[in-house]
XYZ file of C-alpha atoms in Angstrom:
724
model
C -151.904 126.626 -41.130
C -152.528 126.381 -37.228
C -150.472 123.798 -35.025
C -153.253 121.831 -34.135
C -155.199 121.738 -37.316
C -154.319 118.645 -38.896
C -157.071 116.585 -40.404
C -157.539 114.123 -43.121
C -157.343 116.533 -45.469
C -157.637 115.760 -49.008
C -161.649 116.041 -49.423
C -163.517 113.713 -50.838
C -166.774 115.500 -48.952
C -165.820 116.943 -53.213
C -166.725 120.290 -53.350
C -167.993 121.997 -56.489
C -167.526 125.669 -55.869
C -163.780 125.253 -55.377
C -161.371 125.636 -58.152
C -158.988 123.821 -59.515
C -156.112 126.212 -58.541
C -157.534 126.441 -54.681
C -158.457 122.251 -55.057
C -155.840 119.404 -56.615
C -157.127 116.884 -58.172
C -157.662 113.722 -55.274
C -159.990 116.974 -53.429
C -158.184 117.813 -50.820
C -157.105 121.578 -49.715
C -154.436 123.576 -50.791
C -152.781 126.666 -48.899
C -153.017 129.425 -52.151
C -149.513 131.146 -52.008
C -149.457 134.427 -53.358
C -146.993 135.527 -56.533
C -145.032 137.570 -55.057
C -141.647 139.028 -56.238
C -140.249 138.668 -59.566
C -140.157 135.696 -61.656
C -138.631 132.519 -61.352
C -135.540 132.412 -63.376
C -132.618 129.216 -62.510
C -129.708 129.923 -60.239
C -127.669 126.888 -60.745
C -125.422 128.190 -57.502
C -127.677 130.001 -54.713
C -125.584 132.115 -53.358
C -126.688 133.135 -49.200
C -129.947 135.052 -48.323
C -129.387 138.877 -48.192
C -131.646 139.016 -44.975
C -130.214 138.645 -41.432
C -131.302 136.607 -38.562
C -133.243 138.556 -36.217
C -135.458 136.271 -34.784
C -134.425 136.623 -30.284
C -133.196 133.028 -28.985
C -135.643 132.634 -25.820
C -136.078 129.733 -24.045
C -138.937 129.069 -26.791
C -137.190 125.914 -28.872
C -138.946 126.647 -31.691
C -137.696 130.430 -31.653
C -133.869 129.212 -30.175
C -133.446 127.042 -33.167
C -135.028 129.301 -35.702
C -132.902 131.700 -34.945
C -129.301 130.101 -35.706
C -130.536 128.414 -38.438
C -129.823 128.956 -42.146
C -132.251 130.464 -44.039
C -134.783 131.458 -41.646
C -134.726 134.913 -41.399
C -136.927 137.540 -39.810
C -136.646 140.969 -37.047
C -140.684 140.886 -36.770
C -142.322 138.567 -34.880
C -142.740 136.420 -31.556
C -144.318 133.220 -30.273
C -148.716 134.246 -29.656
C -151.152 132.791 -29.087
C -154.909 132.534 -30.754
C -158.233 131.469 -30.148
C -160.163 130.050 -33.116
C -163.508 129.646 -34.243
C -164.118 126.631 -32.107
C -162.813 128.186 -28.812
C -159.055 126.009 -29.290
C -156.521 127.955 -27.864
C -153.057 127.508 -30.082
C -149.916 128.574 -30.543
C -149.316 131.071 -33.098
C -147.339 133.890 -34.215
C -147.892 137.697 -33.357
C -145.758 140.647 -34.201
C -143.106 141.729 -32.287
C -142.717 145.719 -33.519
C -145.420 147.574 -35.254
C -145.219 146.729 -39.281
C -145.748 148.347 -42.222
C -148.360 147.797 -45.071
C -145.226 146.396 -47.703
C -142.397 144.879 -44.940
C -141.449 141.190 -45.942
C -141.681 140.621 -42.516
C -140.385 136.688 -42.398
C -138.276 135.228 -45.329
C -137.601 131.116 -45.671
C -134.887 130.157 -48.262
C -136.395 126.749 -50.065
C -133.571 124.833 -48.396
C -134.758 125.723 -44.579
C -138.644 123.912 -45.382
C -139.184 120.139 -44.987
C -139.307 119.197 -48.357
C -138.476 116.715 -51.538
C -135.353 118.909 -51.825
C -134.702 117.662 -47.998
C -134.718 113.391 -48.695
C -133.089 114.402 -51.788
C -130.134 116.233 -49.719
C -129.610 113.521 -47.818
C -127.535 110.648 -48.171
C -129.284 108.243 -46.259
C -132.763 109.165 -47.067
C -132.040 109.766 -50.611
C -131.839 106.321 -51.586
C -135.048 104.956 -49.300
C -137.429 107.465 -50.057
C -136.185 110.484 -52.738
C -137.298 109.931 -56.315
C -134.988 106.990 -58.009
C -136.240 104.220 -54.751
C -138.390 101.235 -54.663
C -141.003 103.642 -52.723
C -141.586 106.577 -54.404
C -141.798 104.475 -57.746
C -142.997 101.025 -56.416
C -144.588 100.438 -53.029
C -146.463 104.212 -52.593
C -147.597 104.524 -56.534
C -148.955 100.376 -56.003
C -150.613 102.132 -52.481
C -151.979 104.914 -54.528
C -153.272 102.775 -56.868
C -154.845 100.360 -54.895
C -157.065 102.675 -52.485
C -160.267 104.734 -52.900
C -159.113 108.485 -53.095
C -157.285 110.101 -55.782
C -153.856 111.032 -54.903
C -151.382 112.207 -57.472
C -147.917 112.947 -55.070
C -146.031 110.043 -54.085
C -144.191 113.173 -52.026
C -147.764 113.637 -49.747
C -146.064 110.481 -48.034
C -142.474 110.682 -48.239
C -142.579 113.700 -46.470
C -143.964 111.707 -43.466
C -141.434 109.422 -43.579
C -139.200 111.484 -43.215
C -140.305 113.579 -40.692
C -140.559 110.520 -38.839
C -136.512 109.280 -39.657
C -135.500 112.675 -38.154
C -138.245 112.136 -34.491
C -135.948 109.170 -34.236
C -132.864 110.538 -34.022
C -131.606 111.108 -30.483
C -132.667 114.588 -29.264
C -131.217 117.259 -30.164
C -129.627 115.094 -32.907
C -130.981 116.337 -35.620
C -130.682 119.668 -37.438
C -134.421 120.411 -37.211
C -134.780 119.531 -33.714
C -136.508 123.014 -32.813
C -138.685 122.286 -35.700
C -139.227 118.337 -34.209
C -140.238 120.207 -30.713
C -142.632 122.182 -31.868
C -144.597 119.058 -33.770
C -144.762 116.894 -31.443
C -146.617 119.838 -29.167
C -148.881 119.966 -31.816
C -151.996 118.637 -30.179
C -154.029 116.613 -32.674
C -156.523 114.378 -30.914
C -159.170 117.421 -31.847
C -159.349 116.434 -35.763
C -161.035 114.052 -37.551
C -158.461 111.517 -38.510
C -158.797 111.040 -34.589
C -162.151 110.816 -33.962
C -165.483 109.382 -34.949
C -168.607 110.283 -37.344
C -170.248 111.119 -34.054
C -168.165 112.948 -32.347
C -167.789 114.917 -35.331
C -171.234 115.461 -35.537
C -171.244 116.544 -31.822
C -168.975 119.266 -32.342
C -170.410 120.479 -35.035
C -174.109 120.261 -35.015
C -175.538 123.047 -37.375
C -173.659 121.545 -40.198
C -174.519 118.377 -40.122
C -178.106 118.111 -39.592
C -179.272 116.313 -42.336
C -178.660 111.843 -42.645
C -177.713 113.386 -46.280
C -174.405 115.513 -44.938
C -174.104 112.856 -41.639
C -173.591 110.190 -44.642
C -171.286 112.213 -47.374
C -168.636 112.793 -44.059
C -168.579 108.833 -43.116
C -168.220 107.767 -47.157
C -165.081 110.350 -46.508
C -164.219 108.960 -43.103
C -164.112 105.448 -44.264
C -162.064 105.916 -47.713
C -159.391 108.140 -45.767
C -159.354 104.760 -42.694
C -158.623 102.715 -45.655
C -156.500 104.850 -47.038
C -154.167 104.799 -43.583
C -153.681 100.896 -43.467
C -153.039 99.980 -46.962
C -150.782 102.784 -46.899
C -148.754 102.019 -43.837
C -148.627 99.014 -43.990
C -147.716 98.822 -46.838
C -145.097 101.008 -46.466
C -143.972 99.326 -43.193
C -144.287 95.368 -45.240
C -140.999 97.148 -47.583
C -139.328 99.747 -45.804
C -138.953 96.961 -42.053
C -137.718 94.182 -44.734
C -135.338 96.454 -46.814
C -133.830 99.228 -44.540
C -134.295 96.946 -40.928
C -131.178 99.941 -39.230
C -132.958 103.047 -40.192
C -136.950 101.662 -40.142
C -137.107 98.718 -38.370
C -139.543 97.835 -35.525
C -137.419 97.983 -32.608
C -136.603 101.857 -34.095
C -139.158 103.975 -31.459
C -140.923 106.776 -32.094
C -143.176 108.718 -29.571
C -142.593 104.876 -27.623
C -143.015 102.507 -30.381
C -142.443 101.267 -33.476
C -141.190 104.452 -35.738
C -143.718 102.407 -38.810
C -146.786 101.233 -36.533
C -150.094 102.242 -37.828
C -150.737 105.040 -35.302
C -147.009 106.453 -35.909
C -147.724 106.552 -39.725
C -151.130 108.188 -39.630
C -149.892 110.892 -36.740
C -147.297 112.225 -39.496
C -149.687 111.788 -41.981
C -151.746 114.286 -40.052
C -148.668 116.848 -39.188
C -148.268 116.973 -42.724
C -150.905 117.421 -44.073
C -152.284 120.487 -41.825
C -149.378 122.486 -41.801
C -147.669 121.878 -45.508
C -147.953 123.950 -48.394
C -148.091 123.068 -52.002
C -147.675 125.101 -55.008
C -146.018 125.030 -58.560
C -142.752 126.343 -57.932
C -139.117 125.528 -58.415
C -137.966 123.617 -55.070
C -134.417 123.030 -56.689
C -133.297 126.145 -58.023
C -132.922 125.071 -61.588
C -135.725 126.700 -63.562
C -138.009 123.897 -63.457
C -141.168 124.261 -61.823
C -143.521 120.999 -60.324
C -145.656 120.540 -57.977
C -144.387 120.855 -54.358
C -145.685 119.811 -50.802
C -143.404 121.735 -48.378
C -143.475 122.066 -44.863
C -141.972 125.138 -43.498
C -141.003 125.672 -40.412
C -142.162 128.978 -37.562
C -144.615 130.192 -41.425
C -146.449 127.069 -40.965
C -147.672 128.760 -36.819
C -149.485 131.136 -39.026
C -153.132 130.514 -38.006
C -155.964 130.322 -40.001
C -157.605 134.268 -39.959
C -160.890 136.149 -41.648
C -158.544 139.423 -42.739
C -156.447 140.205 -45.906
C -153.282 142.467 -43.830
C -151.267 139.195 -44.643
C -150.203 137.561 -47.994
C -147.523 134.369 -47.908
C -146.031 132.912 -50.973
C -143.297 131.718 -53.038
C -140.555 134.732 -54.650
C -137.137 135.263 -55.175
C -134.977 135.013 -58.285
C -130.969 135.234 -59.089
C -130.431 138.977 -58.045
C -132.307 137.818 -54.513
C -129.610 135.112 -54.550
C -132.352 132.235 -54.871
C -136.878 131.210 -54.694
C -137.962 131.553 -51.055
C -141.249 131.971 -49.271
C -142.005 134.901 -47.668
C -144.737 136.913 -45.995
C -146.082 141.050 -46.927
C -148.296 142.813 -44.595
C -151.113 143.765 -46.662
C -151.929 146.626 -43.678
C -150.231 148.186 -41.189
C -150.068 145.504 -38.260
C -149.886 146.736 -34.565
C -146.787 145.315 -32.527
C -148.574 142.291 -30.133
C -150.863 142.271 -32.578
C -151.780 137.964 -34.103
C -150.377 137.543 -37.410
C -152.537 135.698 -38.988
C -154.306 135.293 -43.118
C -156.591 133.755 -44.745
C -155.614 130.127 -46.168
C -158.130 130.375 -48.874
C -160.275 132.745 -50.656
C -163.463 129.581 -51.173
C -163.245 127.033 -48.672
C -166.154 126.304 -47.718
C -166.940 124.822 -44.101
C -166.685 120.857 -44.392
C -164.093 121.151 -46.496
C -161.574 123.432 -43.558
C -163.136 120.796 -40.699
C -161.952 118.305 -42.720
C -158.107 119.673 -42.951
C -157.962 122.106 -40.005
C -160.389 120.581 -37.604
C -162.721 124.136 -37.860
C -164.747 126.506 -39.412
C -164.872 130.299 -40.016
C -168.916 131.224 -39.389
C -167.612 133.589 -43.237
C -167.552 130.156 -45.049
C -169.837 128.917 -46.787
C -171.571 125.736 -47.227
C -169.936 122.957 -49.352
C -172.023 121.857 -52.115
C -171.340 117.901 -53.201
C -169.695 117.177 -56.954
C -172.759 115.908 -58.979
C -171.737 112.109 -59.324
C -171.204 110.575 -62.564
C -173.297 108.078 -64.180
C -171.856 104.403 -64.202
C -171.799 102.427 -66.747
C -172.530 98.417 -65.331
C -172.082 95.602 -68.433
C -175.620 93.837 -69.139
C -176.763 91.301 -67.187
C -176.433 87.361 -68.193
C -178.958 86.102 -69.804
C -181.689 84.285 -67.625
C -180.340 80.677 -65.496
C -182.160 77.724 -67.058
C -182.631 75.582 -64.109
C -183.078 72.094 -63.991
C -186.019 70.707 -62.348
C -186.450 70.865 -58.224
C -186.539 67.219 -55.889
C -189.819 66.924 -54.731
C -190.757 67.844 -51.012
C -189.419 65.248 -48.051
C -192.134 63.665 -46.855
C -189.964 61.593 -44.582
C -191.024 62.375 -40.236
C -189.045 64.731 -38.782
C -187.410 63.352 -35.322
C -185.823 65.902 -33.145
C -182.570 63.902 -31.766
C -181.250 67.119 -30.408
C -178.761 67.534 -33.106
C -180.019 70.152 -35.151
C -177.464 69.821 -37.698
C -179.140 65.829 -39.271
C -182.441 66.885 -37.291
C -182.501 69.533 -40.059
C -181.099 67.354 -43.106
C -183.559 64.120 -42.489
C -186.029 67.108 -43.789
C -184.038 68.648 -46.636
C -185.679 67.063 -49.916
C -181.666 67.488 -51.265
C -179.593 65.877 -48.772
C -180.031 62.238 -49.092
C -178.605 58.760 -47.420
C -178.401 60.887 -43.853
C -180.766 58.381 -42.660
C -178.682 55.462 -43.054
C -175.294 56.507 -44.035
C -173.565 59.009 -41.483
C -173.788 59.903 -38.572
C -172.007 61.947 -35.961
C -168.536 61.549 -34.802
C -165.719 63.039 -33.054
C -162.427 63.354 -35.136
C -158.976 64.801 -33.916
C -157.814 66.409 -36.313
C -154.018 67.570 -34.306
C -153.410 70.327 -32.258
C -154.781 68.253 -29.291
C -157.721 69.300 -31.370
C -160.995 67.352 -31.653
C -163.780 68.034 -34.179
C -167.259 67.273 -34.226
C -166.624 65.040 -38.044
C -169.036 62.518 -38.999
C -168.648 59.069 -38.624
C -169.912 55.367 -40.519
C -173.880 54.574 -38.957
C -173.176 51.478 -40.679
C -171.404 49.288 -42.872
C -170.620 51.158 -45.996
C -169.282 48.803 -49.009
C -166.522 49.832 -50.953
C -167.652 52.046 -54.687
C -170.534 53.653 -52.249
C -172.393 56.429 -52.374
C -172.438 57.076 -49.366
C -174.435 60.848 -49.302
C -175.801 63.008 -52.783
C -176.574 66.683 -52.438
C -178.203 68.653 -55.224
C -176.799 72.158 -56.427
C -179.460 73.591 -54.345
C -178.949 72.095 -51.194
C -175.664 74.102 -50.836
C -175.184 77.653 -49.742
C -173.874 79.097 -53.519
C -174.279 81.518 -56.211
C -177.315 79.570 -57.642
C -178.621 78.790 -54.335
C -178.156 83.565 -53.823
C -180.077 83.783 -56.890
C -183.424 81.308 -56.166
C -183.992 84.298 -52.874
C -185.607 87.083 -54.093
C -184.149 88.902 -50.990
C -180.480 88.205 -51.585
C -180.532 87.560 -55.056
C -180.471 91.920 -55.789
C -178.241 92.190 -52.785
C -175.264 89.693 -54.266
C -176.432 88.057 -57.295
C -174.813 88.809 -60.749
C -176.953 91.505 -61.487
C -176.413 93.772 -58.271
C -173.888 96.455 -58.095
C -171.916 94.710 -55.422
C -171.104 91.493 -57.212
C -170.587 93.876 -60.877
C -168.675 96.986 -59.159
C -167.945 97.129 -55.392
C -166.162 93.524 -54.682
C -164.011 94.230 -58.045
C -162.774 96.803 -57.559
C -162.479 95.769 -53.555
C -160.536 92.823 -54.680
C -158.219 95.058 -56.896
C -157.351 97.462 -53.522
C -156.003 94.562 -52.306
C -153.012 93.012 -52.186
C -153.596 89.671 -52.211
C -154.913 87.893 -55.902
C -158.529 87.678 -55.538
C -160.211 86.570 -58.489
C -164.312 85.571 -57.645
C -166.779 87.799 -55.989
C -168.138 84.514 -54.429
C -165.164 84.251 -52.300
C -166.938 86.853 -50.059
C -170.549 86.993 -50.990
C -171.261 84.167 -49.955
C -169.903 84.907 -46.435
C -172.058 87.617 -47.090
C -175.323 86.175 -47.191
C -174.017 83.125 -44.369
C -174.243 86.433 -42.304
C -178.184 87.255 -42.825
C -179.745 83.955 -42.939
C -176.954 84.002 -38.893
C -178.992 87.308 -38.811
C -182.956 85.521 -39.537
C -181.448 83.125 -36.989
C -181.013 85.751 -34.734
C -184.156 86.720 -34.906
C -186.157 84.075 -34.832
C -185.471 80.216 -34.037
C -185.191 78.111 -37.126
C -186.864 80.678 -39.353
C -183.566 80.532 -42.021
C -184.071 77.443 -44.378
C -181.046 76.722 -43.424
C -181.316 76.650 -39.638
C -179.727 73.465 -38.636
C -176.733 74.347 -41.171
C -176.906 77.802 -39.080
C -176.377 75.928 -36.035
C -173.057 74.205 -37.038
C -171.242 77.093 -37.841
C -172.143 79.139 -35.382
C -170.605 76.362 -33.159
C -167.224 76.350 -34.937
C -164.795 76.863 -32.624
C -162.339 79.762 -34.894
C -160.307 80.743 -31.812
C -157.481 78.647 -32.844
C -157.636 78.868 -36.393
C -154.257 81.184 -37.595
C -156.674 84.255 -38.757
C -157.740 84.649 -34.932
C -153.694 84.775 -33.885
C -151.129 87.157 -34.135
C -147.915 85.930 -36.290
C -145.877 85.040 -33.186
C -149.142 82.906 -31.808
C -148.701 80.707 -34.803
C -145.232 80.022 -34.659
C -146.588 78.493 -30.784
C -147.947 76.360 -31.996
C -145.518 75.095 -35.293
C -142.723 75.215 -34.266
C -141.332 72.644 -36.699
C -143.026 74.836 -39.308
C -141.200 78.129 -38.310
C -138.422 77.204 -36.860
C -136.633 79.222 -39.879
C -136.356 82.695 -39.688
C -137.400 83.278 -43.524
C -140.421 81.669 -43.470
C -141.488 83.553 -40.352
C -140.900 86.584 -42.577
C -142.506 85.020 -45.412
C -145.611 84.198 -43.011
C -145.598 87.632 -40.995
C -145.548 88.646 -45.404
C -148.614 87.365 -45.525
C -150.584 88.274 -42.476
C -150.022 91.845 -43.342
C -151.483 91.497 -46.884
C -154.734 89.187 -45.110
C -155.442 92.062 -42.659
C -155.255 94.565 -44.830
C -157.433 92.881 -46.879
C -160.051 92.224 -44.592
C -160.054 95.647 -43.863
C -160.270 96.999 -47.134
C -163.230 94.473 -47.777
C -165.127 94.860 -44.862
C -165.638 98.445 -45.325
C -166.218 98.704 -48.984
C -169.025 95.749 -47.974
C -170.391 97.573 -44.980
C -170.602 101.081 -46.698
C -172.590 99.205 -49.520
C -174.891 97.715 -48.188
C -176.131 99.447 -45.242
C -176.939 101.753 -47.518
C -178.207 99.314 -50.445
C -180.177 97.716 -47.893
C -180.289 99.280 -44.487
C -182.971 96.743 -43.165
C -181.401 93.897 -43.907
C -178.595 95.134 -43.592
C -177.852 97.847 -41.035
C -176.049 98.646 -38.419
C -178.862 98.137 -35.675
C -179.567 94.242 -37.536
C -177.213 91.769 -35.063
C -175.111 89.086 -35.521
C -173.225 87.627 -32.752
C -174.282 90.814 -30.790
C -173.007 93.131 -33.015
C -173.373 94.793 -36.210
C -174.313 92.249 -38.393
C -171.324 93.408 -41.442
C -168.831 94.903 -38.520
C -165.491 93.984 -39.643
C -165.112 91.079 -36.760
C -168.356 89.495 -38.252
C -166.857 89.963 -41.364
C -163.744 88.215 -40.938
C -165.399 85.206 -38.828
C -167.647 84.295 -41.803
C -165.091 84.996 -43.966
C -162.900 82.025 -42.203
C -166.083 79.656 -41.245
C -166.474 80.437 -45.675
C -162.661 79.160 -46.192
C -162.489 76.157 -43.248
C -165.498 74.612 -45.049
C -166.358 75.815 -48.575
C -165.248 73.477 -51.783
C -164.436 74.806 -54.937
C -164.111 72.961 -57.952
C -165.315 73.509 -61.710
C -167.956 72.705 -62.182
C -171.951 73.453 -63.647
C -173.394 75.531 -61.482
C -175.759 77.368 -63.368
C -177.357 73.862 -65.489
C -177.213 76.301 -68.260
C -174.142 74.171 -69.763
C -170.566 76.518 -68.909
C -168.309 75.194 -66.103
C -166.552 77.211 -64.359
C -165.022 77.416 -61.083
C -167.191 77.647 -58.502
C -167.551 77.741 -54.666
C -169.979 76.576 -51.993
C -170.635 75.685 -48.466
C -172.037 72.018 -48.729
C -173.818 71.267 -45.442
C -172.713 67.668 -43.365
C -170.704 67.085 -46.222
C -168.203 69.654 -45.236
C -167.797 68.124 -41.318
C -165.824 65.319 -43.531
C -162.473 66.019 -41.925
C -158.986 65.714 -43.112
C -157.502 62.373 -43.680
C -154.167 61.245 -46.061
C -155.549 58.553 -47.890
C -157.021 57.766 -51.786
C -160.214 55.647 -49.663
C -163.093 58.213 -50.286
C -163.770 60.825 -53.189
C -165.982 63.525 -53.023
C -166.698 66.339 -55.141
C -169.544 67.340 -57.640
C -170.553 65.925 -60.281
C -171.354 66.875 -64.155
C -173.033 64.625 -65.725
C -176.955 65.272 -63.879
C -179.153 62.433 -62.370
C -182.040 60.963 -63.446
C -184.778 63.969 -62.586
C -181.673 66.441 -64.466
C -180.340 67.766 -60.933
C -176.552 68.451 -60.720
C -175.115 67.421 -57.251
C -172.095 66.902 -54.836
C -171.210 63.290 -53.163
C -169.297 61.343 -51.885
C -168.140 57.590 -52.302
C -165.748 55.830 -51.057
C -162.960 53.265 -52.340
C -162.771 50.817 -49.459
C -165.167 49.161 -47.788
C -165.360 51.307 -44.428
C -167.077 49.894 -41.179
C -169.794 51.343 -38.910
C -168.581 53.668 -35.976
C -164.969 54.201 -38.786
C -164.631 58.185 -39.367
C -165.261 59.602 -42.496
C -162.684 61.912 -43.812
C -160.738 62.297 -47.223
C -157.868 64.662 -48.756
C -159.173 67.436 -49.594
C -155.647 67.906 -51.642
C -152.848 66.402 -51.873
C -151.395 68.943 -54.125
C -151.538 71.666 -50.695
C -148.043 73.307 -48.848
C -147.711 73.267 -45.289
C -148.181 77.181 -45.106
C -151.189 77.271 -47.008
C -153.005 74.808 -45.398
C -152.079 76.329 -42.420
C -153.853 79.777 -43.119
C -156.995 77.737 -44.782
C -157.490 74.981 -42.083
C -155.387 75.571 -38.883
C -152.884 72.321 -39.570
C -150.858 70.482 -41.664
C -149.834 67.511 -43.310
C -146.268 66.197 -42.896
C -146.076 65.217 -45.926
C -147.235 68.020 -47.665
C -144.837 70.151 -49.518
C -142.819 73.638 -49.029
C -144.685 76.781 -49.950
C -142.883 78.957 -52.609
C -140.246 80.719 -50.513
C -140.933 78.501 -47.107
C -138.017 76.904 -45.939
C -137.530 73.477 -44.167
C -136.830 73.432 -40.325
C -134.609 70.640 -38.807
C -137.641 69.121 -36.055
C -139.385 66.269 -37.241
C -143.207 66.132 -36.418
C -146.364 67.075 -38.163
C -149.627 68.628 -36.966
C -151.562 65.767 -37.927
């Protein structure tokens, strides 16, 4: 295992030629260890190893440490350097004397490795990371189930966390100090986990000549980035809150918080590039199981295409317990590099993802045949109501695109004479675009009406021949991709329209980028493009939100609650954005490909998807009504032009929403009406919801009203005041 070969390792390039013995169930490469020595036996009381340590004590920290560490024994190795197939010169191991064929030249007891046994024997780490801990049985398992790779073993994540704990100790304080020194010097910069797909393609052009091979790598890379995000955030959330003295943000490793995303990825790569995986009796209990072990010194042995070394698990009662050892399969000269072939059937792409290099003798990988995915049967045809007749009102250019556009739409009524552009104070010192009465409005008057087809909703997506196949009810995005992505997040999403409508908006924004007024919603797109989200919580750090609303976040419990919610939202954005981009870029490159721009960047960039989602959450209307005109009443969301410019006000004077009874033309519609007279020039505002609590209001709209109730888990501050 080379000291610089770490990488994403669990390969989901999915290699059909690798047998079950070489690939575990989640597809990552296990080092195959030879079967050496006698069968394993139950050893209730292991005795000391019969070897005496002859590893020379030198100025090399790893070897100095190994010469005194119990259970590491050898009289035949020294520091060496190897040149890998990619030209990199790396630390390795060489023979310090001639080694005869059949000689066991290094032995490590099970207690000397860095394993779950290390954690279980540590009184500090056992309750935090051990087999019986909440992290091992709930947090890691839930994160495993949430991501898009096929894991089986929580120890793959518990052991790297234990490594970080040892790295956080003062220099020399860990019993593994020499091994930690070796690991800290490992160069991971050239490995795929720390390189973009484009950089990998440039390093190995001979393997990525076809678009198909590049696409396979990119798809796997997306899954890995997503996995790191899910796992690191959930582990950090649990450990920081439950064990702040051990894993709190003020505990530093490599100059940053111990559980930062970068530190967790770094520790995982150290583990994946070096660990040995096999069925063996880790606890000398007579019971075998699948375990992963980091083996000091032995994991410095680099890859070689020859067969002169074999390594594996040996031992038994008569030998004082089970141990790892390496045996020479041929005579080895003094000074010769000690390398071995990690796996006989490793293919090139798998090797690159596992260790950052490949051997010319390795064969190419073949992709597994993907199982056929069975979809639910499509919904019955939708019975549409008659559409309104075309508008015969003349177009007048006043310079206000939203209102100029709305006057050309046959489905938006009363805009001409009842409302006009206005500006409202929504608190926080913000004056925002709104609406005011263009004339006196009588009590009980319905002053604006929009038919369902005037909004951006699932009905208008079904009417669009382009969007229907990509985002509609029958699309794989609606039926498979989004539900799977939702289930991977730590939030309670239920309705696909919550993410489909933002994608539909991005499509219309892209039309406007190509040619102004090419979208049928051009005036509405112009209004949304000018929306200022810079002070919205989704665009701010928790600390910036706390500064905006000090009276809400006086209590540390409320700040902690917000921080946990923010972690969950950031994780959800990351998961949804990557899975959406991966699917839609492949399904419709001419519509959602990276060359299609919105706001000067690829249409489905993380930032664009997050921005569109925030536009949706700050503007959408959610109610139960018959959206499709098929007699089915259920929860629906819609972006409603003009009406969603009405700002928030704490009163009962105005009522807005959907109407379940069709009008004289058979059309369902949205409307606003007033219960009191409104004078010309007065702001048109209404209470979006009386039941929404303060933190939810801040997260959704960027403000709250002091009469709103506290959210569950929120603690009241002592300072009075509100945001409105």
